[in-house]
XYZ file of C-alpha atoms in Angstrom:
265
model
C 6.166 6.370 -2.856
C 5.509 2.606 -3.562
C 5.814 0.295 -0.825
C 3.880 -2.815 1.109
C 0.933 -2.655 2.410
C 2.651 -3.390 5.940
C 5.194 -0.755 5.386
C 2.231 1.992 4.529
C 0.248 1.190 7.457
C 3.379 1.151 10.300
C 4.183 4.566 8.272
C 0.381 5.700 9.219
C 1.218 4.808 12.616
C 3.654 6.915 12.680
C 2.788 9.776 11.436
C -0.980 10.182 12.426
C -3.046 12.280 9.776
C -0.056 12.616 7.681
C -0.190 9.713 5.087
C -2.448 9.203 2.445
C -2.623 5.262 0.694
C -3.965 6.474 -2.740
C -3.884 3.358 -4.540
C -2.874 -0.130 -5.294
C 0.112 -0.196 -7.140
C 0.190 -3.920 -8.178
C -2.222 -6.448 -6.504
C -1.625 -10.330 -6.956
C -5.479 -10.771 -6.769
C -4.584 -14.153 -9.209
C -2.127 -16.455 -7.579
C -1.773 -18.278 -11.222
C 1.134 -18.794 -11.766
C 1.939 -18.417 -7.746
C 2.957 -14.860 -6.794
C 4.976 -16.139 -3.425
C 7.014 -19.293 -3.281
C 8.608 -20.929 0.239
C 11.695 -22.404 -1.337
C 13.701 -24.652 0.261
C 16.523 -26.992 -1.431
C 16.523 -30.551 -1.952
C 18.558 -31.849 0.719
C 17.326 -29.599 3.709
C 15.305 -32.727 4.469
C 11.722 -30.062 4.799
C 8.391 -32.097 2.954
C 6.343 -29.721 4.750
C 5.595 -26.993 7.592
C 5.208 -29.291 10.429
C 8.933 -30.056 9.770
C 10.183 -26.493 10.036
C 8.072 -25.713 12.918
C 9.937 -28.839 14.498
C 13.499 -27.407 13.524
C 12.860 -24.568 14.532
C 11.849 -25.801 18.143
C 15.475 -27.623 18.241
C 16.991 -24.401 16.716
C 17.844 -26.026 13.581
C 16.399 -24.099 11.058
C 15.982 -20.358 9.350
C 13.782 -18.679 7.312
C 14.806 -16.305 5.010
C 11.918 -13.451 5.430
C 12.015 -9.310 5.566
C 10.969 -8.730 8.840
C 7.637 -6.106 9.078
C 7.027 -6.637 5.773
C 3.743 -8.144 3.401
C 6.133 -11.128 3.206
C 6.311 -11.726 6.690
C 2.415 -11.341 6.860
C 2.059 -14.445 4.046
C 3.867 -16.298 5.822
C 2.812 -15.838 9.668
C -1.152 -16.532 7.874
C 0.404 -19.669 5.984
C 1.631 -21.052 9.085
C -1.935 -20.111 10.699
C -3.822 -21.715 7.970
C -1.982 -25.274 8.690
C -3.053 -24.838 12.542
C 0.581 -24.081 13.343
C 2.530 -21.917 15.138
C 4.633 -19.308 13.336
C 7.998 -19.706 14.008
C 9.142 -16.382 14.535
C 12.277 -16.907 16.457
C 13.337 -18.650 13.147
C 12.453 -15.587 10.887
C 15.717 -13.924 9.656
C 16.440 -11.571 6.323
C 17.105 -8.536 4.445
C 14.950 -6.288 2.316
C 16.660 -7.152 -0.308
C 15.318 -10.166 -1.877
C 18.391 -10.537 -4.090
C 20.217 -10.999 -1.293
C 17.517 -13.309 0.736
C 17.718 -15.164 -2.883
C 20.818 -16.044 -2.475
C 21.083 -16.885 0.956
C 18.109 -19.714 -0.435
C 20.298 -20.804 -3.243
C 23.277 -21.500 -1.422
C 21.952 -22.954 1.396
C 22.673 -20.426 4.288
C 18.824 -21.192 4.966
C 16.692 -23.462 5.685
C 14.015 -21.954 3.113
C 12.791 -18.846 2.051
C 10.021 -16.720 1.084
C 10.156 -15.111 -2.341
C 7.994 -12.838 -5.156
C 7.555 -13.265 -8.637
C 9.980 -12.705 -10.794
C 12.633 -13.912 -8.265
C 10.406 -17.231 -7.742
C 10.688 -18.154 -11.917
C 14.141 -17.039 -11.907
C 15.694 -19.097 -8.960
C 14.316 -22.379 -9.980
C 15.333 -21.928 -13.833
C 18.698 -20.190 -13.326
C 21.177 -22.935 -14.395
C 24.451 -23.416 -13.599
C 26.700 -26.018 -13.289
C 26.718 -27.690 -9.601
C 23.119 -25.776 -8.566
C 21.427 -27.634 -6.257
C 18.058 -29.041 -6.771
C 15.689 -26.235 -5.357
C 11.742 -27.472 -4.256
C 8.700 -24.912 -3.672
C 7.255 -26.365 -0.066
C 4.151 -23.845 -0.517
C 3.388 -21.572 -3.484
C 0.571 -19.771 -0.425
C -2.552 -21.071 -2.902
C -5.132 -19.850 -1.100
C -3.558 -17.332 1.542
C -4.449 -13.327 0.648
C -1.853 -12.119 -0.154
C -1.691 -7.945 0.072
C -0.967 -5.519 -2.477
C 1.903 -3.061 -2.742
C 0.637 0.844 -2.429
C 1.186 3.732 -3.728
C 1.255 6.671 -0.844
C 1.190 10.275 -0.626
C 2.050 13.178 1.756
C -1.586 14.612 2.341
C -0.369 18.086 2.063
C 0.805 16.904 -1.329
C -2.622 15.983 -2.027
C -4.116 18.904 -0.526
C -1.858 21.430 -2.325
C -1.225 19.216 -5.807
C -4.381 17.784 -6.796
C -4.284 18.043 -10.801
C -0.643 16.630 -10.600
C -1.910 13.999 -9.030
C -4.682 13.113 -11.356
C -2.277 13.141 -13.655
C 0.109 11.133 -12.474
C -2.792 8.300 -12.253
C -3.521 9.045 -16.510
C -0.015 8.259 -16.745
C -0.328 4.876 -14.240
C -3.436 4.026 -16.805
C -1.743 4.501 -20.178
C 1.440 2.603 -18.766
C -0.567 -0.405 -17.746
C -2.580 -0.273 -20.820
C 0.248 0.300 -23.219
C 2.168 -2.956 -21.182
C -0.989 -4.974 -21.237
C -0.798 -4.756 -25.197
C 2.450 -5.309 -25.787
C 3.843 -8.787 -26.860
C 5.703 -10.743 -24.542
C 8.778 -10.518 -27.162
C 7.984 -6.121 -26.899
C 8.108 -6.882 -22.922
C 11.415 -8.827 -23.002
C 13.301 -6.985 -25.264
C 12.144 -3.683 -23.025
C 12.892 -5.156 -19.665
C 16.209 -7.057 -20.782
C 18.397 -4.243 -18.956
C 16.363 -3.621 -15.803
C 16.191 -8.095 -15.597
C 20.173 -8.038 -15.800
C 20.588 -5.608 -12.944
C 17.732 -6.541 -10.879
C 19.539 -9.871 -10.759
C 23.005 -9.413 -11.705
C 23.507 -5.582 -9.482
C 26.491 -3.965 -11.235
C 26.277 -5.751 -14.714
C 25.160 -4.734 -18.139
C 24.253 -7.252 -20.876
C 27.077 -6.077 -23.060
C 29.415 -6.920 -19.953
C 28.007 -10.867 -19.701
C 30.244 -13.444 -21.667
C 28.188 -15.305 -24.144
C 27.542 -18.360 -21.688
C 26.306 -16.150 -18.994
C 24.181 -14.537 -21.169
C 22.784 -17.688 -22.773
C 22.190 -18.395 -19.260
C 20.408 -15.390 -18.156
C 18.566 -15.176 -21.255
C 16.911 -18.728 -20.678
C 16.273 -18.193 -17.203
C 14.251 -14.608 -18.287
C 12.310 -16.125 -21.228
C 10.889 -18.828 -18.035
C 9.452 -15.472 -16.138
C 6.145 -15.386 -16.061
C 4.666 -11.710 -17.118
C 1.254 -10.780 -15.264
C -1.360 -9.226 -16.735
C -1.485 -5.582 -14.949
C -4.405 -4.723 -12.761
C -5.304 -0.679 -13.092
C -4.491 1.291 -10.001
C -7.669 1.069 -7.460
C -8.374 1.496 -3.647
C -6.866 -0.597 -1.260
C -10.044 -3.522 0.127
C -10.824 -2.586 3.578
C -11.206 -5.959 4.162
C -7.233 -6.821 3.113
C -5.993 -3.463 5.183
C -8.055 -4.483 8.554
C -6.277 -8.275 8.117
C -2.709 -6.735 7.593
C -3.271 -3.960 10.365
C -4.997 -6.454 13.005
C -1.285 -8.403 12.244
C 0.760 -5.693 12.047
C -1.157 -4.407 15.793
C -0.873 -8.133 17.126
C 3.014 -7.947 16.448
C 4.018 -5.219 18.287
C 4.448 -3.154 14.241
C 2.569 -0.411 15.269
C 3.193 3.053 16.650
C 0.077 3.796 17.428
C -3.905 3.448 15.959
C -4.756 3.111 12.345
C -7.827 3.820 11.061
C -9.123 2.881 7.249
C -11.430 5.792 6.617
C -8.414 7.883 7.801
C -5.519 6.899 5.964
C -7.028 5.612 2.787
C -8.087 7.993 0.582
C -10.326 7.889 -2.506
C -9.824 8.984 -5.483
C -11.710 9.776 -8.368
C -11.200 8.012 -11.881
């Protein structure tokens, strides 16, 4: 499966000698454009993270985060790198980020912490009456973790070849994406954008204006170039699991050389 870092390593926790972290699946290692935001609308009256760590002190304020999650972990080391407090008690949110999204946008938060392509597509999604939407922290500078790829290690044990295959294929997907055109890209992603955003619709079910609408917001998306599939840093797993341990995440010890296997090319 693909998941979080966070996610795999709880899972490892779990489930002692049983999980396997293969691979990154997609790591952010370039935060150009920004890979997080910390949105927050106009008049929430936020200019910075001193002011939510005061709101949240008065119980005035919420943060739209997945709990346990790589988000969560940006966020609590954001907070950290300002010399502040996380606010935790303020933390609130679902794994969906559509959802979290929209809680942002309509102001049932005070702010909220979002990925790429959700970050492009909130602040140039127009409609009439949107309010004005500001990034208080686009995390420059804070690591931010990849997501995984992890196996069963009986399925490892007992499927080897499959498995090397399965990373040809990962290789010759990024590849073929990394030279397409961004017009190749858009035109093959225009169905998966719709639902990813719009859950339930199909482009030929979007009037013309919503569609104008959708299209413009889609052609703002930033497209990264893919990284290839490659072991997780030991130095990014020991800062997540040290977290995830100093939370309370964990079900029991985690060790690098245990879960994270190796692969060849």
């Amino acid at each position: 499966m693909v998941t979080d870092l966070t996610s795999a390593i709880m899972l490892a926790s779990q489930m002692p000698g049983e999980v396997a972290i293969v691979s990154t699946a997609y790591y952010p290692t370039l935060n150009h454009p920004p890979h997080l935001a910390l949105i927050t609308q106009d008049y929430s009256d936020l200019n910075d993270l001193a002011d939510l760590v005061g709101m949240e002190a008065k119980g005035a304020v919420r943060i739209a985060v997945p709990r346990q999650s790589d988000l969560e972990f940006a966020l609590d080391m954001l907070f950290i790198s300002q010399g502040l407090e996380p606010p935790e008690e303020a933390y609130i949110g679902q794994d969906d980020l559509l959802v979290n999204a929209t809680w942002v946008l309509f102001g049932m938060v005070s702010c909220g912490v979002l990925p790429q392509p959700y970050v492009d597509y909130l602040l140039n999604y127009k409609y009439e009456g949107k309010p004005q939407l500001t990034v208080l922290s686009d995390f420059s500078d804070i690591p931010i973790p990849p997501s995984v790829i992890v196996f069963h290690r009986l399925v490892l044990a007992a499927q080897l070849p499959d498995v090397d295959g399965f990373f040809r294929a990962i290789r010759r997907a990024v590849e073929r994406v990394n030279g397409s055109s961004r017009e190749e890209l858009l035109a093959t992603g225009w169905d998966v954008a719709v639902e990813l955003f719009f859950p339930g619709l199909t482009p030929e079910t979007l009037n013309p204006e919503a569609r104008e609408k959708v299209e413009t917001a889609i052609q703002a998306i930033h497209i990264p170039k893919l990284p290839e599939p490659g072991p997780v840093p030991k130095e990014m797993f020991e800062l997540v699991r040290t977290w995830a341990k100093g939370k309370g995440y964990l079900a029991g010890t985690v060790d690098y050389d245990q879960v994270v296997a190796i692969l060849g090319p």
